[in-house]
Amino acid sequence: MKVLLIGSGGREHALAWKIAQSPLLDALYAAPGNPGIADHATLVALNVEDHAAVIAFAKEKAIEFVVIGPEAPLVAGLADDLRAAGIATFGPSKAAAQLEGSKGFTKDLCARYDIPTGAYQRFKSAEPARDYVREQGAPIVIKADGLAAGKGVTVAMTEAEALAAIDECFDGAFGTAGAEVVVEAFLDGEEASFFCLSDGKTALALATAQDHKRVGDGDTGPNTGGMGAYSPAPVMTPAMVERTMKEIIEPTISGMAKDGNPFSGVFFAGLMITAKGPELIEYNVRFGDPECQVLMMRLKSDLLPILYATATGTLDKVQAEWRDDAALTVVLASKGYPGAYDKNTPIAHVPEASAEAKVFHAGTALKDGKLVATGGRVLNVTAFGKDVTEAQARAYALTDRVEWENGFCRRDIGWQAVAREKA
Ligand code: AMP
Ligand code: GLY
């Protein structure tokens, strides 16, 4: 099979690494890719916003399957256009991608189909939103409706913070993403990410993972795209997975189909495990980054037929097998991230992969033949272990061998799981 992978992050490096191992693969292209992905795929400098150009390239190379990694092209309808051109594509339609593209859309779906989530209201202007916050009190959560690169959410511990967040949204801090605001009840519990494939009818639960969103050790400081992750997430016991499938995923699949927006692709459900059970914080419609890196490390099965079955309505014919080992990834980011940071800082050394560890590239580039950091999140140092404690020790041992002066990382990725394992 000839495959085109869209994207350039650590997630796509992990997908490329795994797809490249498939005996079914004839050729793998990646647009735009990154220097790590170049080890497994031919990089193509396509503008993925130009759907006609992507289709023309796919036709020219006789591409049979396109895998879309990030959310932006999905929300822009790239999957619809590729499918209309007769090319099998992994990723939801533009209409179904609203699950990620509009928080209000998802909250309304939850309300219609009785999916557990925090109580909420949607607002198009500041004054009624402020009134609602004063009525409800803090803690309370303020969210820009649209895609805001993970930055449009304020978990306000005080009313003043909530009111400021409302003003920030309506003052344009998140552009059009903030033109509508969702105000939502604060959910208390432990977070977990849950991944599940669906072809519109059948669901296939994948392994569980936990992300660390805050920039600083001890889960402090501003939110980021994710500073590290591990799998499995012990909070997602088999019983909790079963409840999540029944109470959240299955009603979403049937509800989306009933509403005329059948969902095909991967559900990435952000959950809060509260005293009542799993509640939906949000849906994403693509693999998590860096959660994907630990999932791909643990996946024993061939990824390509699983993704293809998801895209072509035959998910009931495949299964996913997982290694028993834990996997953990540490994100190395540019100093200053998630705020402003220097670009094009030199990375002197990235250690080689071994049987138990691998460094995935995210925001890297080659400049005059030298590896430089071009993004906020730059490298994902990923390792296996018999448990999270061992995976963590191996990942940090390898992290310490990366030579990049402008990089930093959290030193405590996996702390909840390590504490549980020590207990
Ligand atoms: P989101 O972008 O919706 O995943 O939100 C980012 C982060 O904000 C989540 O990972 C949670 O840590 C936090 N968060 C979002 N919604 C809530 C909520 N209703 N209650 C508590 N924390 C929340
Ligand atoms: N790591 C969280 C995300 O991919 O949105």
Short mmCIF file of C-alpha atoms and ligand atoms in Angstrom, two decimals:
data_model
loop_
_atom_site.label_atom_id
_atom_site.label_comp_id
_atom_site.label_asym_id
_atom_site.label_seq_id
_atom_site.Cartn_x
_atom_site.Cartn_y
_atom_site.Cartn_z
CA MET A 1 0.00 0.00 0.00
CA LYS A 2 1.20 3.54 -0.78
CA VAL A 3 0.52 5.88 2.12
CA LEU A 4 0.67 9.64 2.66
CA LEU A 5 0.92 10.91 6.25
CA ILE A 6 -0.08 14.52 6.97
CA GLY A 7 1.66 16.35 9.81
CA SER A 8 5.03 17.21 11.31
CA GLY A 9 4.93 16.64 15.07
CA GLY A 10 6.11 14.01 17.52
CA ARG A 11 2.76 12.29 17.04
CA GLU A 12 3.37 11.95 13.32
CA HIS A 13 6.94 10.73 13.89
CA ALA A 14 5.54 7.95 16.08
CA LEU A 15 2.86 7.11 13.47
CA ALA A 16 5.45 7.10 10.66
CA TRP A 17 7.80 4.87 12.68
CA LYS A 18 4.99 2.38 13.28
CA ILE A 19 3.48 2.48 9.76
CA ALA A 20 6.98 1.98 8.29
CA GLN A 21 7.16 -1.38 10.09
CA SER A 22 4.09 -2.69 8.27
CA PRO A 23 4.64 -5.55 5.82
CA LEU A 24 1.70 -4.11 3.84
CA LEU A 25 3.54 -0.86 3.14
CA ASP A 26 5.00 -0.18 -0.31
CA ALA A 27 5.85 3.49 0.09
CA LEU A 28 5.39 6.13 2.77
CA TYR A 29 5.32 9.86 2.09
CA ALA A 30 4.93 12.57 4.73
CA ALA A 31 3.83 16.17 4.25
CA PRO A 32 5.50 18.22 5.52
CA GLY A 33 7.17 15.81 8.00
CA ASN A 34 10.30 16.56 10.03
CA PRO A 35 13.92 15.30 10.16
CA GLY A 36 12.93 12.36 12.39
CA ILE A 37 10.09 11.32 10.07
CA ALA A 38 12.59 11.46 7.19
CA ASP A 39 14.11 8.24 8.57
CA HIS A 40 10.90 6.40 7.67
CA ALA A 41 9.23 8.38 4.87
CA THR A 42 9.91 10.53 1.83
CA LEU A 43 9.19 14.13 2.86
CA VAL A 44 7.03 16.23 0.55
CA ALA A 45 6.84 20.02 0.83
CA LEU A 46 3.08 20.24 0.32
CA ASN A 47 0.94 23.08 1.63
CA VAL A 48 -1.70 20.96 3.40
CA GLU A 49 -4.12 23.91 3.39
CA ASP A 50 -4.21 23.57 -0.40
CA HIS A 51 -6.45 20.51 -0.64
CA ALA A 52 -6.28 20.43 -4.45
CA ALA A 53 -2.48 20.23 -4.25
CA VAL A 54 -2.66 17.34 -1.74
CA ILE A 55 -5.10 15.47 -4.00
CA ALA A 56 -2.97 16.13 -7.10
CA PHE A 57 0.11 14.76 -5.32
CA ALA A 58 -1.81 11.71 -4.10
CA LYS A 59 -3.03 10.97 -7.63
CA GLU A 60 0.41 11.47 -9.14
CA LYS A 61 1.99 8.98 -6.70
CA ALA A 62 -1.00 6.57 -6.77
CA ILE A 63 -1.48 7.00 -3.00
CA GLU A 64 -4.10 4.55 -1.72
CA PHE A 65 -4.41 5.79 1.84
CA VAL A 66 -3.93 9.12 3.59
CA VAL A 67 -3.48 9.37 7.36
CA ILE A 68 -4.17 12.83 8.78
CA GLY A 69 -2.38 13.49 12.09
CA PRO A 70 -3.34 16.99 13.33
CA GLU A 71 -6.73 18.57 13.96
CA ALA A 72 -6.44 21.68 11.79
CA PRO A 73 -6.65 19.88 8.40
CA LEU A 74 -9.55 17.76 9.72
CA VAL A 75 -11.50 20.80 10.88
CA ALA A 76 -10.74 22.34 7.45
CA GLY A 77 -12.32 19.34 5.68
CA LEU A 78 -9.24 17.71 4.14
CA ALA A 79 -10.62 14.21 4.84
CA ASP A 80 -13.89 15.07 3.02
CA ASP A 81 -12.04 16.35 -0.04
CA LEU A 82 -9.71 13.34 -0.20
CA ARG A 83 -12.61 10.90 0.14
CA ALA A 84 -14.56 12.79 -2.53
CA ALA A 85 -11.53 12.25 -4.78
CA GLY A 86 -11.77 8.51 -4.13
CA ILE A 87 -8.83 8.24 -1.71
CA ALA A 88 -9.32 6.28 1.54
CA THR A 89 -8.52 8.59 4.45
CA PHE A 90 -8.01 8.13 8.17
CA GLY A 91 -9.69 11.03 9.97
CA PRO A 92 -13.18 12.41 10.50
CA SER A 93 -15.17 14.63 8.17
CA LYS A 94 -15.32 18.37 8.74
CA ALA A 95 -18.79 17.97 10.26
CA ALA A 96 -17.66 15.25 12.68
CA ALA A 97 -14.46 17.16 13.53
CA GLN A 98 -16.66 19.76 15.23
CA LEU A 99 -16.35 17.47 18.24
CA GLU A 100 -12.95 19.09 18.63
CA GLY A 101 -13.53 22.28 16.66
CA SER A 102 -16.40 23.54 18.80
CA LYS A 103 -16.67 22.90 22.52
CA GLY A 104 -20.29 24.09 22.41
CA PHE A 105 -21.10 21.49 19.71
CA THR A 106 -19.78 18.72 21.95
CA LYS A 107 -21.55 19.99 25.06
CA ASP A 108 -24.86 20.12 23.16
CA LEU A 109 -24.29 16.55 21.92
CA CYS A 110 -23.66 15.44 25.52
CA ALA A 111 -26.86 17.14 26.64
CA ARG A 112 -28.89 15.51 23.83
CA TYR A 113 -27.60 12.00 24.42
CA ASP A 114 -27.15 12.06 28.17
CA ILE A 115 -23.36 11.77 28.15
CA PRO A 116 -21.86 12.65 31.57
CA THR A 117 -20.06 16.03 31.51
CA GLY A 118 -20.00 19.24 33.59
CA ALA A 119 -23.11 21.47 33.52
CA TYR A 120 -22.59 24.38 31.11
CA GLN A 121 -23.95 27.35 29.20
CA ARG A 122 -22.86 28.84 25.86
CA PHE A 123 -22.43 32.62 25.44
CA LYS A 124 -21.92 34.97 22.48
CA SER A 125 -21.29 38.09 24.59
CA ALA A 126 -19.55 38.96 27.85
CA GLU A 127 -22.33 40.37 30.02
CA PRO A 128 -24.58 37.28 30.27
CA ALA A 129 -21.48 35.09 30.72
CA ARG A 130 -20.38 37.31 33.61
CA ASP A 131 -23.84 37.09 35.17
CA TYR A 132 -23.76 33.30 34.91
CA VAL A 133 -20.34 33.15 36.59
CA ARG A 134 -21.57 35.40 39.44
CA GLU A 135 -24.57 33.12 39.84
CA GLN A 136 -22.54 29.88 39.85
CA GLY A 137 -19.48 31.09 41.75
CA ALA A 138 -15.93 29.67 41.62
CA PRO A 139 -14.22 27.35 40.94
CA ILE A 140 -15.52 27.43 37.37
CA VAL A 141 -14.09 26.82 33.93
CA ILE A 142 -14.08 29.30 31.00
CA LYS A 143 -13.45 27.98 27.48
CA ALA A 144 -13.08 29.64 24.11
CA ASP A 145 -15.42 27.67 21.83
CA GLY A 146 -13.03 27.08 18.93
CA LEU A 147 -9.51 25.74 18.35
CA ALA A 148 -7.03 27.72 20.44
CA ALA A 149 -3.95 25.45 20.34
CA GLY A 150 -4.72 24.14 23.82
CA LYS A 151 -4.64 27.64 25.32
CA GLY A 152 -8.29 28.68 25.33
CA VAL A 153 -9.21 27.12 28.70
CA THR A 154 -9.07 28.84 32.09
CA VAL A 155 -9.74 26.80 35.20
CA ALA A 156 -10.68 29.75 37.43
CA MET A 157 -10.30 29.23 41.15
CA THR A 158 -11.81 32.66 41.89
CA GLU A 159 -14.70 34.61 40.39
CA ALA A 160 -12.32 37.47 39.47
CA GLU A 161 -10.16 35.07 37.45
CA ALA A 162 -13.24 33.75 35.65
CA LEU A 163 -14.47 37.26 34.80
CA ALA A 164 -11.01 38.19 33.49
CA ALA A 165 -10.96 35.05 31.32
CA ILE A 166 -14.34 35.94 29.84
CA ASP A 167 -13.08 39.42 28.96
CA GLU A 168 -9.92 37.96 27.48
CA CYS A 169 -11.94 35.72 25.14
CA PHE A 170 -14.32 38.43 24.00
CA ASP A 171 -11.44 40.92 23.65
CA GLY A 172 -10.03 38.64 20.95
CA ALA A 173 -7.13 36.88 22.73
CA PHE A 174 -8.01 33.70 20.81
CA GLY A 175 -9.27 35.38 17.63
CA THR A 176 -12.46 33.91 16.20
CA ALA A 177 -12.06 30.83 18.46
CA GLY A 178 -13.10 33.10 21.35
CA ALA A 179 -16.13 34.68 19.68
CA GLU A 180 -18.22 32.20 21.60
CA VAL A 181 -17.52 31.08 25.16
CA VAL A 182 -18.54 27.99 27.10
CA VAL A 183 -18.77 28.34 30.88
CA GLU A 184 -18.61 24.97 32.55
CA ALA A 185 -18.79 23.47 36.03
CA PHE A 186 -15.45 22.58 37.60
CA LEU A 187 -14.95 18.80 37.77
CA ASP A 188 -12.86 17.40 40.56
CA GLY A 189 -10.90 14.16 40.15
CA GLU A 190 -7.99 12.60 38.29
CA GLU A 191 -7.63 13.20 34.57
CA ALA A 192 -7.06 10.49 31.99
CA SER A 193 -6.90 10.36 28.22
CA PHE A 194 -8.85 7.61 26.54
CA PHE A 195 -8.35 6.60 22.93
CA CYS A 196 -10.82 4.69 20.84
CA LEU A 197 -11.10 4.10 17.10
CA SER A 198 -14.46 4.16 15.35
CA ASP A 199 -15.51 3.54 11.76
CA GLY A 200 -18.90 5.11 12.39
CA LYS A 201 -20.47 1.91 13.69
CA THR A 202 -17.91 -0.20 15.55
CA ALA A 203 -15.63 0.96 18.36
CA LEU A 204 -12.17 -0.38 19.14
CA ALA A 205 -10.74 0.79 22.46
CA LEU A 206 -7.01 1.45 22.40
CA ALA A 207 -4.65 1.57 25.36
CA THR A 208 -4.97 4.30 28.00
CA ALA A 209 -2.51 7.12 28.56
CA GLN A 210 -2.00 10.07 30.83
CA ASP A 211 -0.61 13.42 29.78
CA HIS A 212 1.01 16.19 31.84
CA LYS A 213 -0.41 19.47 30.59
CA ARG A 214 1.26 21.96 32.92
CA VAL A 215 4.71 23.25 32.09
CA GLY A 216 6.25 22.85 35.57
CA ASP A 217 7.11 20.04 37.95
CA GLY A 218 4.34 19.14 40.35
CA ASP A 219 1.78 20.11 37.66
CA THR A 220 2.34 23.84 38.15
CA GLY A 221 2.47 26.80 35.76
CA PRO A 222 0.57 27.42 32.54
CA ASN A 223 -0.99 24.74 30.33
CA THR A 224 0.96 23.45 27.35
CA GLY A 225 0.24 20.98 24.55
CA GLY A 226 1.63 18.29 26.86
CA MET A 227 5.04 17.92 28.54
CA GLY A 228 5.09 14.14 28.77
CA ALA A 229 2.86 11.09 28.96
CA TYR A 230 2.77 7.48 29.99
CA SER A 231 0.74 4.39 29.22
CA PRO A 232 -1.10 2.56 30.68
CA ALA A 233 -2.85 5.07 32.97
CA PRO A 234 -3.59 3.18 36.19
CA VAL A 235 -6.66 5.29 36.94
CA MET A 236 -8.29 3.71 33.86
CA THR A 237 -8.99 0.29 35.32
CA PRO A 238 -10.75 -2.25 33.08
CA ALA A 239 -14.03 -1.41 34.86
CA MET A 240 -13.53 2.31 34.21
CA VAL A 241 -12.75 1.58 30.54
CA GLU A 242 -15.98 -0.40 30.30
CA ARG A 243 -18.01 2.44 31.83
CA THR A 244 -16.34 4.95 29.53
CA MET A 245 -17.22 2.86 26.48
CA LYS A 246 -20.82 2.42 27.56
CA GLU A 247 -21.58 5.84 29.04
CA ILE A 248 -19.49 8.11 26.82
CA ILE A 249 -18.11 6.54 23.60
CA GLU A 250 -21.07 4.41 22.47
CA PRO A 251 -23.68 7.16 22.87
CA THR A 252 -21.31 9.51 21.01
CA ILE A 253 -20.98 7.10 18.06
CA SER A 254 -24.72 6.47 17.84
CA GLY A 255 -25.58 10.14 18.50
CA MET A 256 -23.22 11.40 15.80
CA ALA A 257 -24.65 8.87 13.33
CA LYS A 258 -28.21 9.83 14.25
CA ASP A 259 -27.39 13.51 13.76
CA GLY A 260 -26.08 12.76 10.26
CA ASN A 261 -22.38 13.20 11.17
CA PRO A 262 -21.05 9.64 11.45
CA PHE A 263 -17.61 9.68 13.05
CA SER A 264 -14.69 7.84 11.50
CA GLY A 265 -11.24 8.18 13.05
CA VAL A 266 -9.88 8.27 16.56
CA PHE A 267 -11.71 9.63 19.57
CA PHE A 268 -9.38 11.14 22.09
CA ALA A 269 -11.58 11.66 25.10
CA GLY A 270 -10.25 13.88 27.87
CA LEU A 271 -11.86 12.44 30.99
CA MET A 272 -12.15 13.47 34.58
CA ILE A 273 -12.55 10.46 36.83
CA THR A 274 -14.81 11.96 39.47
CA ALA A 275 -16.45 10.40 42.50
CA LYS A 276 -19.45 9.69 40.21
CA GLY A 277 -17.36 7.98 37.52
CA PRO A 278 -15.92 9.09 34.16
CA GLU A 279 -17.06 12.49 32.89
CA LEU A 280 -16.16 13.99 29.53
CA ILE A 281 -13.98 17.12 29.65
CA GLU A 282 -13.52 17.32 25.91
CA TYR A 283 -13.12 15.39 22.70
CA ASN A 284 -10.24 15.63 20.32
CA VAL A 285 -10.55 13.94 16.95
CA ARG A 286 -6.92 12.92 16.46
CA PHE A 287 -4.28 11.14 18.48
CA GLY A 288 -2.89 13.03 21.46
CA ASP A 289 0.59 14.43 21.22
CA PRO A 290 2.61 13.13 23.16
CA GLU A 291 0.14 10.35 24.12
CA CYS A 292 0.42 8.83 20.64
CA GLN A 293 4.14 8.29 21.16
CA VAL A 294 3.59 6.00 24.15
CA LEU A 295 0.65 4.23 22.48
CA MET A 296 2.69 3.46 19.36
CA MET A 297 5.56 2.15 21.51
CA ARG A 298 3.17 -0.27 23.21
CA LEU A 299 1.17 -1.37 20.15
CA LYS A 300 2.26 -4.88 19.14
CA SER A 301 -0.12 -5.19 16.17
CA ASP A 302 0.50 -3.79 12.72
CA LEU A 303 -0.92 -0.23 12.80
CA LEU A 304 -1.58 0.14 9.08
CA PRO A 305 -4.44 -2.40 8.68
CA ILE A 306 -6.05 -1.04 11.86
CA LEU A 307 -6.07 2.53 10.54
CA TYR A 308 -7.21 1.32 7.11
CA ALA A 309 -10.08 -0.69 8.64
CA THR A 310 -11.13 2.42 10.59
CA ALA A 311 -11.21 4.43 7.37
CA THR A 312 -13.05 1.82 5.31
CA GLY A 313 -15.76 0.63 7.70
CA THR A 314 -14.24 -2.76 8.56
CA LEU A 315 -13.09 -2.12 12.11
CA ASP A 316 -15.00 -5.19 13.30
CA LYS A 317 -12.42 -7.30 11.41
CA VAL A 318 -9.29 -6.15 13.30
CA GLN A 319 -7.88 -6.23 16.81
CA ALA A 320 -5.16 -4.35 18.62
CA GLU A 321 -2.64 -6.12 20.84
CA TRP A 322 -0.47 -4.30 23.35
CA ARG A 323 2.81 -4.97 25.09
CA ASP A 324 2.45 -5.46 28.82
CA ASP A 325 5.32 -3.04 29.41
CA ALA A 326 4.68 0.56 30.37
CA ALA A 327 5.93 3.33 28.10
CA LEU A 328 6.79 6.88 29.12
CA THR A 329 7.77 9.93 27.09
CA VAL A 330 9.50 13.11 28.25
CA VAL A 331 9.03 16.23 26.12
CA LEU A 332 12.08 18.43 25.63
CA ALA A 333 10.88 21.96 24.89
CA SER A 334 12.52 25.28 24.00
CA LYS A 335 13.24 27.45 27.06
CA GLY A 336 10.39 29.94 27.40
CA TYR A 337 7.68 27.57 26.07
CA PRO A 338 4.64 27.87 26.26
CA GLY A 339 5.52 31.60 26.05
CA ALA A 340 7.98 33.12 23.58
CA TYR A 341 11.16 31.15 22.80
CA ASP A 342 14.20 31.40 20.54
CA LYS A 343 14.07 29.54 17.25
CA ASN A 344 16.82 27.77 15.32
CA THR A 345 18.84 26.90 18.42
CA PRO A 346 21.35 24.11 17.68
CA ILE A 347 20.80 20.54 18.86
CA ALA A 348 24.28 19.04 19.09
CA HIS A 349 23.33 15.42 19.79
CA VAL A 350 20.27 13.16 19.74
CA PRO A 351 21.00 9.65 21.08
CA GLU A 352 20.32 6.62 18.86
CA ALA A 353 17.27 4.42 19.40
CA SER A 354 17.73 1.15 21.28
CA ALA A 355 15.45 -1.85 21.87
CA GLU A 356 13.93 -0.07 24.85
CA ALA A 357 14.00 3.61 23.93
CA LYS A 358 13.48 5.99 21.03
CA VAL A 359 13.63 9.76 20.53
CA PHE A 360 10.79 11.14 18.41
CA HIS A 361 11.24 14.49 16.70
CA ALA A 362 8.63 17.24 16.92
CA GLY A 363 9.73 20.86 16.27
CA THR A 364 13.08 20.17 14.61
CA ALA A 365 14.50 21.12 11.23
CA LEU A 366 17.73 20.79 9.30
CA LYS A 367 19.47 24.12 8.57
CA ASP A 368 22.61 23.81 6.44
CA GLY A 369 22.76 20.15 7.34
CA LYS A 370 22.61 20.84 11.10
CA LEU A 371 19.75 19.90 13.40
CA VAL A 372 18.01 22.89 15.02
CA ALA A 373 14.97 23.41 17.25
CA THR A 374 12.21 25.34 15.49
CA GLY A 375 9.21 24.70 17.72
CA GLY A 376 8.03 24.88 21.32
CA ARG A 377 7.98 21.14 21.86
CA VAL A 378 11.02 19.71 20.13
CA LEU A 379 11.97 16.13 21.09
CA ASN A 380 10.09 13.27 22.80
CA VAL A 381 12.36 10.89 24.64
CA THR A 382 10.37 7.68 24.95
CA ALA A 383 11.19 4.42 26.75
CA PHE A 384 9.70 1.11 27.84
CA GLY A 385 9.92 -0.43 31.28
CA LYS A 386 8.33 -3.31 33.13
CA ASP A 387 6.46 -0.57 35.02
CA VAL A 388 6.22 3.22 34.83
CA THR A 389 9.04 3.60 37.39
CA GLU A 390 11.48 1.73 35.14
CA ALA A 391 10.25 3.45 31.96
CA GLN A 392 10.71 6.81 33.71
CA ALA A 393 14.28 6.00 34.81
CA ARG A 394 15.21 4.92 31.28
CA ALA A 395 13.55 7.91 29.63
CA TYR A 396 15.40 10.37 31.91
CA ALA A 397 18.72 8.54 31.46
CA LEU A 398 18.33 9.03 27.71
CA THR A 399 17.05 12.61 28.12
CA ASP A 400 20.28 13.46 29.93
CA ARG A 401 22.23 12.34 26.86
CA VAL A 402 20.51 14.84 24.55
CA GLU A 403 22.81 17.80 23.94
CA TRP A 404 20.69 20.90 23.44
CA GLU A 405 21.47 23.99 25.49
CA ASN A 406 18.20 25.78 24.89
CA GLY A 407 16.08 22.78 25.91
CA PHE A 408 14.30 21.99 29.17
CA CYS A 409 11.98 19.29 30.42
CA ARG A 410 9.91 18.39 33.45
CA ARG A 411 11.70 15.99 35.78
CA ASP A 412 8.60 14.29 37.19
CA ILE A 413 6.69 12.82 34.23
CA GLY A 414 4.69 9.84 35.48
CA TRP A 415 4.73 10.92 39.12
CA GLN A 416 1.20 9.74 39.94
CA ALA A 417 1.87 6.27 38.52
CA VAL A 418 5.28 6.06 40.19
CA ALA A 419 3.72 7.00 43.54
CA ARG A 420 1.08 4.29 43.04
CA GLU A 421 3.75 1.73 42.16
CA LYS A 422 5.71 2.62 45.32
CA ALA A 423 2.62 2.40 47.52
P1 AMP B 1 -9.33 21.13 27.55
O1 AMP B 1 -8.57 21.94 26.53
O2 AMP B 1 -10.80 21.26 27.44
O3 AMP B 1 -8.81 19.72 27.67
O4 AMP B 1 -8.92 21.75 28.95
C1 AMP B 1 -7.58 21.86 29.33
C2 AMP B 1 -7.43 21.40 30.75
O5 AMP B 1 -8.25 22.20 31.61
C3 AMP B 1 -7.92 19.99 31.00
O6 AMP B 1 -6.97 19.05 30.68
C4 AMP B 1 -8.22 20.03 32.47
O7 AMP B 1 -7.02 19.93 33.22
C5 AMP B 1 -8.76 21.41 32.65
N1 AMP B 1 -10.23 21.40 32.58
C6 AMP B 1 -11.00 21.57 31.48
N2 AMP B 1 -12.31 21.50 31.80
C7 AMP B 1 -12.37 21.27 33.13
C8 AMP B 1 -13.45 21.11 34.06
N3 AMP B 1 -14.73 21.19 33.68
N4 AMP B 1 -13.13 20.89 35.35
C9 AMP B 1 -11.84 20.85 35.76
N5 AMP B 1 -10.79 21.00 34.93
C10 AMP B 1 -11.04 21.22 33.64
N1 GLY B 2 -1.51 16.14 24.72
C1 GLY B 2 -2.75 16.73 24.54
C2 GLY B 2 -3.16 16.92 23.15
O1 GLY B 2 -2.64 16.34 22.22
O2 GLY B 2 -4.09 17.69 22.94
#
